[in-house]
Every structure is written in structure tokens, then in C-alpha cells.
mmCIF file of C-alpha atoms in Angstrom:
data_model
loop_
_atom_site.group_PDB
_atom_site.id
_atom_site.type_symbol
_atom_site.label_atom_id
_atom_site.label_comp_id
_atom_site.label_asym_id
_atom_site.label_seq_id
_atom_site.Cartn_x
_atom_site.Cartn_y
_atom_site.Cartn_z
ATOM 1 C CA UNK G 44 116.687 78.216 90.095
ATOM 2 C CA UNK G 45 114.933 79.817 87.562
ATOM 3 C CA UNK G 46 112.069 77.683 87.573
ATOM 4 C CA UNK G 47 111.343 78.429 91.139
ATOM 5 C CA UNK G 48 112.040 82.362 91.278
ATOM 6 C CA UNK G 49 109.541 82.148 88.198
ATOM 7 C CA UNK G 50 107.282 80.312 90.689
ATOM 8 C CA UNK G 51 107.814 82.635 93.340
ATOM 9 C CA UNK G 52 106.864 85.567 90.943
ATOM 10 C CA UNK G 53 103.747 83.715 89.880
ATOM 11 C CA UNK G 54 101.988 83.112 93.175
ATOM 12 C CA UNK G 55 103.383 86.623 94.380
ATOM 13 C CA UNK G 56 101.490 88.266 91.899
ATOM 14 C CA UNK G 57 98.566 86.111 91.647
ATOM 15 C CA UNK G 58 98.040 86.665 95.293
ATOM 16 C CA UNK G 59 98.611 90.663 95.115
ATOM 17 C CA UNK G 60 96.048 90.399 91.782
ATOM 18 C CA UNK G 61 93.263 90.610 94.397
ATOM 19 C CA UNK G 62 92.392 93.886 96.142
ATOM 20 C CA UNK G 63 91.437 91.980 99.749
ATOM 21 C CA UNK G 64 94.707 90.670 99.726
ATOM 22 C CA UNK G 65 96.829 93.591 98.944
ATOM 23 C CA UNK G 66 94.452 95.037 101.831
ATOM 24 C CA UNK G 67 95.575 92.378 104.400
ATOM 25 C CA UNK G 68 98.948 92.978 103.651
ATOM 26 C CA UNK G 69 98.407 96.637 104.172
ATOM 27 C CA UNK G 70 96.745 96.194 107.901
ATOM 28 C CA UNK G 71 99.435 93.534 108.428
ATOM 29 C CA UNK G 72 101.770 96.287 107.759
ATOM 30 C CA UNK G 73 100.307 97.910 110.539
ATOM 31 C CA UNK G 74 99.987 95.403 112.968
ATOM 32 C CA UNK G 75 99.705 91.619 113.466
ATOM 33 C CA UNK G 76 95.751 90.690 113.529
ATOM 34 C CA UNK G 77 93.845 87.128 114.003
ATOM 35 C CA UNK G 78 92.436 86.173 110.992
ATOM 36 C CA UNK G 79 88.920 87.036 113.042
ATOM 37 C CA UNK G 80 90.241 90.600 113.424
ATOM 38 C CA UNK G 81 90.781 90.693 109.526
ATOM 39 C CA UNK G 82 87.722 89.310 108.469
ATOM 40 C CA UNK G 83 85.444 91.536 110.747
ATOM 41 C CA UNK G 84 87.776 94.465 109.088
ATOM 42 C CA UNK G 85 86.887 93.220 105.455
ATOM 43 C CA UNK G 86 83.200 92.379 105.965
ATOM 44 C CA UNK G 87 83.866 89.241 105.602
ATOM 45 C CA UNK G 88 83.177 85.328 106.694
ATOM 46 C CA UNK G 89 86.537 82.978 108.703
ATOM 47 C CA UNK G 90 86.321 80.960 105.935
ATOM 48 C CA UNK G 91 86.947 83.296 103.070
ATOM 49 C CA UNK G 92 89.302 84.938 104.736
ATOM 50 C CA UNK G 93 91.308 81.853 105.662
ATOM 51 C CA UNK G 94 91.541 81.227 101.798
ATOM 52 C CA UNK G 95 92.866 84.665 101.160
ATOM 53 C CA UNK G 96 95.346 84.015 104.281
ATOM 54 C CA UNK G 97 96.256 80.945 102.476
ATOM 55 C CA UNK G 98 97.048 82.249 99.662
ATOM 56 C CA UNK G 99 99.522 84.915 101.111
ATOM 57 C CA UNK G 100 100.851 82.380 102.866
ATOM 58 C CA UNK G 101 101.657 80.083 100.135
ATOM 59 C CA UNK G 102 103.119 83.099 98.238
ATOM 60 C CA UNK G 103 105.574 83.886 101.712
ATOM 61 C CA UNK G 104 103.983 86.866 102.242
ATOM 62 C CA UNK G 105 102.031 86.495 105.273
ATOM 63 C CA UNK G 106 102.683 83.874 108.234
ATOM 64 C CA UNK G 107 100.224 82.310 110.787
ATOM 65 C CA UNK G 108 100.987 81.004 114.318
ATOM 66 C CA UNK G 109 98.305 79.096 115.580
ATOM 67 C CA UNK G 110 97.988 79.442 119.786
ATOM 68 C CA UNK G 111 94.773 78.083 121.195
ATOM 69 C CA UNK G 112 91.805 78.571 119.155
ATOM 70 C CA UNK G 113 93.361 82.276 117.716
ATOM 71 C CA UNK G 114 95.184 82.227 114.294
ATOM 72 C CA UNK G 115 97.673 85.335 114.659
ATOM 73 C CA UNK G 116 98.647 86.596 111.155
ATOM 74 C CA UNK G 117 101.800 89.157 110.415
ATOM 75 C CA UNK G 118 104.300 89.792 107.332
ATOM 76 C CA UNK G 119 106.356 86.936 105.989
ATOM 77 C CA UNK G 120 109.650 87.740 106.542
ATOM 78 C CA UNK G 121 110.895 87.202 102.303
ATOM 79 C CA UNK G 122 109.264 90.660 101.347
ATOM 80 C CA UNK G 123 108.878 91.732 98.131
ATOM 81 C CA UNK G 124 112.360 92.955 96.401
ATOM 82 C CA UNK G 125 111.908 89.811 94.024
ATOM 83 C CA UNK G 126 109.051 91.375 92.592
ATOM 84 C CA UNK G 127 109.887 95.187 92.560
ATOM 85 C CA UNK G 128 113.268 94.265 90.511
ATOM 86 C CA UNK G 129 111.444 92.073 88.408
ATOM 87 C CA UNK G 130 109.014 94.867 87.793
ATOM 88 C CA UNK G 131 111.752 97.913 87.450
ATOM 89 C CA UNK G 132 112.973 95.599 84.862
ATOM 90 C CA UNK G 133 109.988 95.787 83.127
ATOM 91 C CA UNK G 134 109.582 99.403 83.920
ATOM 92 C CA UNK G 135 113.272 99.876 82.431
ATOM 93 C CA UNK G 136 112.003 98.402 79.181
ATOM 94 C CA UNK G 137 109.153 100.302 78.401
ATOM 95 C CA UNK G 138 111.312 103.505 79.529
ATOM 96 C CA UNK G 139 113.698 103.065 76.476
ATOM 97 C CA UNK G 140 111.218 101.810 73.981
ATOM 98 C CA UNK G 141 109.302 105.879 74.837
ATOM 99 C CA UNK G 142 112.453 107.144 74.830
ATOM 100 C CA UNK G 143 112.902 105.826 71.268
ATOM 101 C CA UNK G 144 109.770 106.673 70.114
ATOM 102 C CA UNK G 145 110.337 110.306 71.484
ATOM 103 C CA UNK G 146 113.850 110.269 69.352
ATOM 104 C CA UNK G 147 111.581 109.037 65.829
ATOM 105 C CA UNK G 148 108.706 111.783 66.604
ATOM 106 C CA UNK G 149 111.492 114.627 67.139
ATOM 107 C CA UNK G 150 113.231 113.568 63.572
ATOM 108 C CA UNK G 151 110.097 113.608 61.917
ATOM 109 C CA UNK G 152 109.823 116.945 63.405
ATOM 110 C CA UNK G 153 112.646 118.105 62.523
ATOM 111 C CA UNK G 154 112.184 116.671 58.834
ATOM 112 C CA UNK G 155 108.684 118.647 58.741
ATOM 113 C CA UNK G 156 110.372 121.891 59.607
ATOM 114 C CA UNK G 157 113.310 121.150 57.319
ATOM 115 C CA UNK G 158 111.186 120.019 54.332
ATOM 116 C CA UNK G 159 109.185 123.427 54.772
ATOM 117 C CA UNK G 160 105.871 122.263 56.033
ATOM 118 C CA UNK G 161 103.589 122.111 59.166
ATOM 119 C CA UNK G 162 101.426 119.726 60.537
ATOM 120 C CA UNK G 163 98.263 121.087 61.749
#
């Protein structure tokens, strides 16, 4: 289980690590497009933007439905609260490692003023 929600964060974040990507996701946010739509929106050629399709579709991000000759991309339907918890984790972390640092900077403060002298 572990090994696969570590696998999930790794290709979530590998595939937001790119700004065209995280730009996809945004339009797709907006509304469902054909990966011709997108890459006329990105200045870009089918094939490079099939890659970056493919890659937010391996990460569940982003699904495809082919009909005819028009590949229709929207939202995956998994979202991403795997990777916001994982990152307020993070976020929770650094939060109480400033807060402690705040605590050492105020004693030494304190200390200074108690001891009689300034910094300047």
C-alpha cells in the first residue's frame, strides 16, 4: 500500500513539475478540450502534446476518450487530496521547526536584555 501511494505521489508530482501540464490541467478545469484544441492553445505540435496528455494520464489526472479521429481530454476523476495532505504534512513540519526557532531567537532575546546588553 505504501509502495503504491508512494508511486502515486511520484508520477503526480513529476507530471505537475512541468508548467504545460499544470496549464492543461488548468483549461481542463475549465472545460473538456481535444488534445488539438490544447495544443493550438499551448503553441504547440499533436505529438508533444500527446506526451504531456500521457503523462497526466498515467498520473490519473487527466482521461481521454477516443471517438472518431478526436481525442476528448477532461479531469481524472482521483483528484488531488493525496497530494495536498501529503504536502500539508510537509507544510506542518516546517511550521513547528519556525515556530521553534522563533521560541530560541526570543530567549536569546530575552537573555540579551537580561544580561544588560543590545545587539545592534
Amino acid at each position: 500500500m505504501v509502495q503504491s501511494s508512494t508511486a502515486r505521489l511520484d508520477a503526480s508530482f513529476a507530471a505537475l513539475s512541468d508548467a504545460t501540464r499544470r496549464g492543461v490541467l488548468e483549461q481542463l478545469g475549465r472545460a473538456d478540450a481535444s488534445i488539438t484544441e490544447l495544443a493550438a492553445k499551448f503553441h504547440m505540435t499533436l505529438t508533444g502534446m500527446k506526451k504531456h496528455v500521457g503523462v497526466l494520464e498515467q498520473a490519473g489526472l487527466v482521461t481521454t476518450e477516443k471517438v472518431g479521429r478526436v481525442r476528448t481530454c477532461r479531469l481524472g476523476l482521483r483528484g488531488l487530496d493525496e497530494e495536498a495532505a501529503w504536502i500539508e504534512g510537509r507544510r506542518q513540519i516546517w511550521n513547528a521547526r519556525f515556530d521553534a526557532l522563533d521560541d530560541v531567537v526570543e530567549a536569546l532575546k530575552r537573555k540579551e536584555t537580561a544580561d544588560g546588553w543590545q545587539s545592534e
